[in-house]
Amino acid sequence: MTERVPIGDILRGDRTGQSVKVRGWVYRTRSSGGIAFLLLRDATGVVQSTFRKEEVGDTLFAAIEATGREAAVVIEGTVAEDKRAPGGYEVRGSAFEVVGPSANFPIARDLSEEFLLDVRHLWIRSRRMTSVFKVRSTVFRAIHDYFREEGFYEVQAPIITPVGSEGGSSLFQVRYFDRDLHLTQSWQLYAEALVMALERIYTIAPSFRAEKSRTPRHLTEYWHAEMEVAWEGMEEALRHGEGVITRAAQEVAARNEAELAYLGRDADYLRSIRPPFPQITYDEALERLQGQGVEIEWGKDLRTLEERALGEMFDLPVIVTHYPKETQAFYKRTDPEDPDLVLAFDFIAPGRGGELIGGSEREPDLEVLKANLVRTGEDPKAYDWYLDTRRYGSVPHSGFGMGVDRLVQWVCDLEHIRDAIPFPRTPTRYAP
Ligand code: 4AD
Ligand code: MG
């Protein structure tokens, strides 16, 4: 029996001269001079196959010519090296069978971005999308490998939560029987409880933000890689931020050369990502921005515009530390050397993606935490279980959250974050 092989094997030259069976989807067909050319795609690549009318007969030849784009087919033939074929190899076909027919596939060239989002369930088959998804798979692997090799336990927090951690304005409500609860913004509060048990922990899970902001780097549902370490301050979290970004960049450069080439991303740039990353304070960031004529008032959070300007000043992601306390979440530790600041940080990447990581050392003092909750309009009673983390054997701890879709966006250099995820959720896009 003829062996079934992935297209990738053929393109690597592993099958030349062999008789093979290939299954996949029709990328394109054309015929000329009694030869039908059929580009076939599977998950591993695209290969050309050719069928000669004089060999396969009129009936089968007509069937091949009539096969629609994206039909699922199985072919058999002999692999030959051929410089004229895309990829340098072709399968000289002898048998052809349609498994799943397809007529009038709705996606042709030059369609609008909105239409491609409407037919996302089909557009995900495109070479561009599958290239991104392969990179994305490597990024997830790299995050898991990094934290596991660093001695972290993977642990899960709930998605449905009674209280938020990142401020009420971006909380999604869920009707939970007869009460209103929320979709999680971050594992933050649970991580601070779990870290007293497992000491070094991480997770990769969906987070939700009801942000109407329509920017090229915001989703309403995104994948959040978060870590928390006990007995450690901000510096330790910073080193892990550098470590995990570096690991992801290096792994993608090593494993996804073909995909990066297709997406037009320079693999050598990703190879150049190594610690130490440049590190400045919020005050220094403001000085640099003002030096470039960007007007920004002290105390304000950096917006997309300012982040972009800052990111462009460095080749590596830049770490910004010591943010003004006023705008920051209640759990971030007040700087013991300046009560107006918190020991918080962001990693801001050059190019697309922007803020990849946000994190901090956590406030150890129970009374300061309560006051911060009140200042941010929350009722400390609702957080009482969380406050127990400070009542019973609390230790210094720090952590961060990383937007995995933003990391993928940056690694692939994608204009819009929605192309970093198969089925994006934005304020106006929730189907398919
Ligand atoms: O900076 P954020 O809001 O920090 C937290 O949620 C902390 N509780 C994390 C922690 O310390 N455990 O979010 C962290 C990261 C951001 O830096 C960004 O990369 C990503 O999550 N992020 C988003 N990604 C896509 N779409 C959105 N709407 C995002 N909001 C945040
Ligand atoms: Mg942030």
PDB file of N, CA and C in Angstrom, residues 339-374:
ATOM      1  N   PRO A 339       6.169  57.903  48.865  1.00  0.00           N
ATOM      2  CA  PRO A 339       4.767  57.489  49.013  1.00  0.00           C
ATOM      3  C   PRO A 339       3.891  57.809  47.800  1.00  0.00           C
ATOM      4  N   ASP A 340       4.402  58.623  46.859  1.00  0.00           N
ATOM      5  CA  ASP A 340       3.613  58.929  45.666  1.00  0.00           C
ATOM      6  C   ASP A 340       3.779  57.880  44.564  1.00  0.00           C
ATOM      7  N   LEU A 341       4.703  56.936  44.781  1.00  0.00           N
ATOM      8  CA  LEU A 341       5.004  55.954  43.733  1.00  0.00           C
ATOM      9  C   LEU A 341       4.653  54.538  44.186  1.00  0.00           C
ATOM     10  N   VAL A 342       4.506  53.641  43.213  1.00  0.00           N
ATOM     11  CA  VAL A 342       4.359  52.223  43.537  1.00  0.00           C
ATOM     12  C   VAL A 342       5.480  51.431  42.863  1.00  0.00           C
ATOM     13  N   LEU A 343       5.802  50.277  43.474  1.00  0.00           N
ATOM     14  CA  LEU A 343       6.835  49.400  42.912  1.00  0.00           C
ATOM     15  C   LEU A 343       6.197  48.544  41.817  1.00  0.00           C
ATOM     16  N   ALA A 344       5.860  49.239  40.726  1.00  0.00           N
ATOM     17  CA  ALA A 344       5.171  48.582  39.611  1.00  0.00           C
ATOM     18  C   ALA A 344       5.989  48.774  38.349  1.00  0.00           C
ATOM     19  N   PHE A 345       5.737  47.928  37.365  1.00  0.00           N
ATOM     20  CA  PHE A 345       6.510  48.019  36.114  1.00  0.00           C
ATOM     21  C   PHE A 345       5.697  47.565  34.920  1.00  0.00           C
ATOM     22  N   ASP A 346       6.091  48.044  33.771  1.00  0.00           N
ATOM     23  CA  ASP A 346       5.559  47.583  32.488  1.00  0.00           C
ATOM     24  C   ASP A 346       6.731  47.245  31.584  1.00  0.00           C
ATOM     25  N   PHE A 347       6.513  46.307  30.678  1.00  0.00           N
ATOM     26  CA  PHE A 347       7.468  46.052  29.593  1.00  0.00           C
ATOM     27  C   PHE A 347       6.817  46.582  28.317  1.00  0.00           C
ATOM     28  N   ILE A 348       7.471  47.539  27.675  1.00  0.00           N
ATOM     29  CA  ILE A 348       6.895  48.137  26.466  1.00  0.00           C
ATOM     30  C   ILE A 348       7.784  47.797  25.273  1.00  0.00           C
ATOM     31  N   ALA A 349       7.177  47.117  24.297  1.00  0.00           N
ATOM     32  CA  ALA A 349       7.962  46.623  23.162  1.00  0.00           C
ATOM     33  C   ALA A 349       8.034  47.659  22.050  1.00  0.00           C
ATOM     34  N   PRO A 350       9.148  47.676  21.323  1.00  0.00           N
ATOM     35  CA  PRO A 350       9.210  48.516  20.128  1.00  0.00           C
ATOM     36  C   PRO A 350       8.305  47.909  19.059  1.00  0.00           C
ATOM     37  N   GLY A 351       7.772  48.755  18.187  1.00  0.00           N
ATOM     38  CA  GLY A 351       6.928  48.242  17.107  1.00  0.00           C
ATOM     39  C   GLY A 351       5.539  47.914  17.608  1.00  0.00           C
ATOM     40  N   ARG A 352       4.975  46.808  17.077  1.00  0.00           N
ATOM     41  CA  ARG A 352       3.577  46.491  17.391  1.00  0.00           C
ATOM     42  C   ARG A 352       3.473  45.657  18.657  1.00  0.00           C
ATOM     43  N   GLY A 353       2.395  45.851  19.384  1.00  0.00           N
ATOM     44  CA  GLY A 353       2.195  45.076  20.609  1.00  0.00           C
ATOM     45  C   GLY A 353       2.128  45.983  21.820  1.00  0.00           C
ATOM     46  N   GLY A 354       3.051  46.950  21.903  1.00  0.00           N
ATOM     47  CA  GLY A 354       3.038  47.910  23.005  1.00  0.00           C
ATOM     48  C   GLY A 354       3.358  47.262  24.332  1.00  0.00           C
ATOM     49  N   GLU A 355       2.500  47.521  25.338  1.00  0.00           N
ATOM     50  CA  GLU A 355       2.743  46.990  26.689  1.00  0.00           C
ATOM     51  C   GLU A 355       2.522  45.479  26.686  1.00  0.00           C
ATOM     52  N   LEU A 356       3.611  44.729  26.787  1.00  0.00           N
ATOM     53  CA  LEU A 356       3.508  43.270  26.780  1.00  0.00           C
ATOM     54  C   LEU A 356       3.255  42.734  28.182  1.00  0.00           C
ATOM     55  N   ILE A 357       3.837  43.416  29.185  1.00  0.00           N
ATOM     56  CA  ILE A 357       3.771  42.922  30.563  1.00  0.00           C
ATOM     57  C   ILE A 357       3.429  44.068  31.496  1.00  0.00           C
ATOM     58  N   GLY A 358       2.589  43.771  32.500  1.00  0.00           N
ATOM     59  CA  GLY A 358       2.361  44.709  33.600  1.00  0.00           C
ATOM     60  C   GLY A 358       2.486  43.937  34.903  1.00  0.00           C
ATOM     61  N   GLY A 359       3.216  44.478  35.863  1.00  0.00           N
ATOM     62  CA  GLY A 359       3.377  43.743  37.117  1.00  0.00           C
ATOM     63  C   GLY A 359       3.817  44.644  38.252  1.00  0.00           C
ATOM     64  N   SER A 360       4.043  44.025  39.406  1.00  0.00           N
ATOM     65  CA  SER A 360       4.440  44.818  40.566  1.00  0.00           C
ATOM     66  C   SER A 360       4.871  43.931  41.724  1.00  0.00           C
ATOM     67  N   GLU A 361       5.469  44.589  42.707  1.00  0.00           N
ATOM     68  CA  GLU A 361       5.570  43.988  44.026  1.00  0.00           C
ATOM     69  C   GLU A 361       4.214  44.253  44.685  1.00  0.00           C
ATOM     70  N   ARG A 362       3.789  43.393  45.626  1.00  0.00           N
ATOM     71  CA  ARG A 362       2.442  43.546  46.199  1.00  0.00           C
ATOM     72  C   ARG A 362       2.513  44.221  47.565  1.00  0.00           C
ATOM     73  N   GLU A 363       1.503  45.030  47.838  1.00  0.00           N
ATOM     74  CA  GLU A 363       1.461  45.777  49.104  1.00  0.00           C
ATOM     75  C   GLU A 363       1.366  44.807  50.282  1.00  0.00           C
ATOM     76  N   PRO A 364       2.329  44.862  51.210  1.00  0.00           N
ATOM     77  CA  PRO A 364       2.286  43.920  52.327  1.00  0.00           C
ATOM     78  C   PRO A 364       1.370  44.368  53.473  1.00  0.00           C
ATOM     79  N   ASP A 365       1.114  45.666  53.588  1.00  0.00           N
ATOM     80  CA  ASP A 365       0.476  46.211  54.781  1.00  0.00           C
ATOM     81  C   ASP A 365      -1.051  46.187  54.672  1.00  0.00           C
ATOM     82  N   LEU A 366      -1.679  45.509  55.618  1.00  0.00           N
ATOM     83  CA  LEU A 366      -3.133  45.348  55.608  1.00  0.00           C
ATOM     84  C   LEU A 366      -3.872  46.687  55.588  1.00  0.00           C
ATOM     85  N   GLU A 367      -3.415  47.621  56.426  1.00  0.00           N
ATOM     86  CA  GLU A 367      -4.133  48.906  56.521  1.00  0.00           C
ATOM     87  C   GLU A 367      -3.962  49.727  55.241  1.00  0.00           C
ATOM     88  N   VAL A 368      -2.763  49.698  54.674  1.00  0.00           N
ATOM     89  CA  VAL A 368      -2.549  50.426  53.411  1.00  0.00           C
ATOM     90  C   VAL A 368      -3.440  49.835  52.316  1.00  0.00           C
ATOM     91  N   LEU A 369      -3.540  48.499  52.289  1.00  0.00           N
ATOM     92  CA  LEU A 369      -4.396  47.846  51.297  1.00  0.00           C
ATOM     93  C   LEU A 369      -5.841  48.300  51.420  1.00  0.00           C
ATOM     94  N   LYS A 370      -6.318  48.335  52.674  1.00  0.00           N
ATOM     95  CA  LYS A 370      -7.710  48.758  52.900  1.00  0.00           C
ATOM     96  C   LYS A 370      -7.908  50.192  52.436  1.00  0.00           C
ATOM     97  N   ALA A 371      -6.946  51.053  52.781  1.00  0.00           N
ATOM     98  CA  ALA A 371      -7.056  52.460  52.374  1.00  0.00           C
ATOM     99  C   ALA A 371      -7.037  52.580  50.850  1.00  0.00           C
ATOM    100  N   ASN A 372      -6.202  51.765  50.202  1.00  0.00           N
ATOM    101  CA  ASN A 372      -6.147  51.789  48.726  1.00  0.00           C
ATOM    102  C   ASN A 372      -7.481  51.359  48.128  1.00  0.00           C
ATOM    103  N   LEU A 373      -8.114  50.363  48.737  1.00  0.00           N
ATOM    104  CA  LEU A 373      -9.414  49.901  48.237  1.00  0.00           C
ATOM    105  C   LEU A 373     -10.433  51.027  48.329  1.00  0.00           C
ATOM    106  N   VAL A 374     -10.443  51.688  49.487  1.00  0.00           N
ATOM    107  CA  VAL A 374     -11.389  52.792  49.677  1.00  0.00           C
ATOM    108  C   VAL A 374     -11.097  53.900  48.656  1.00  0.00           C
TER     109      VAL A 374
END
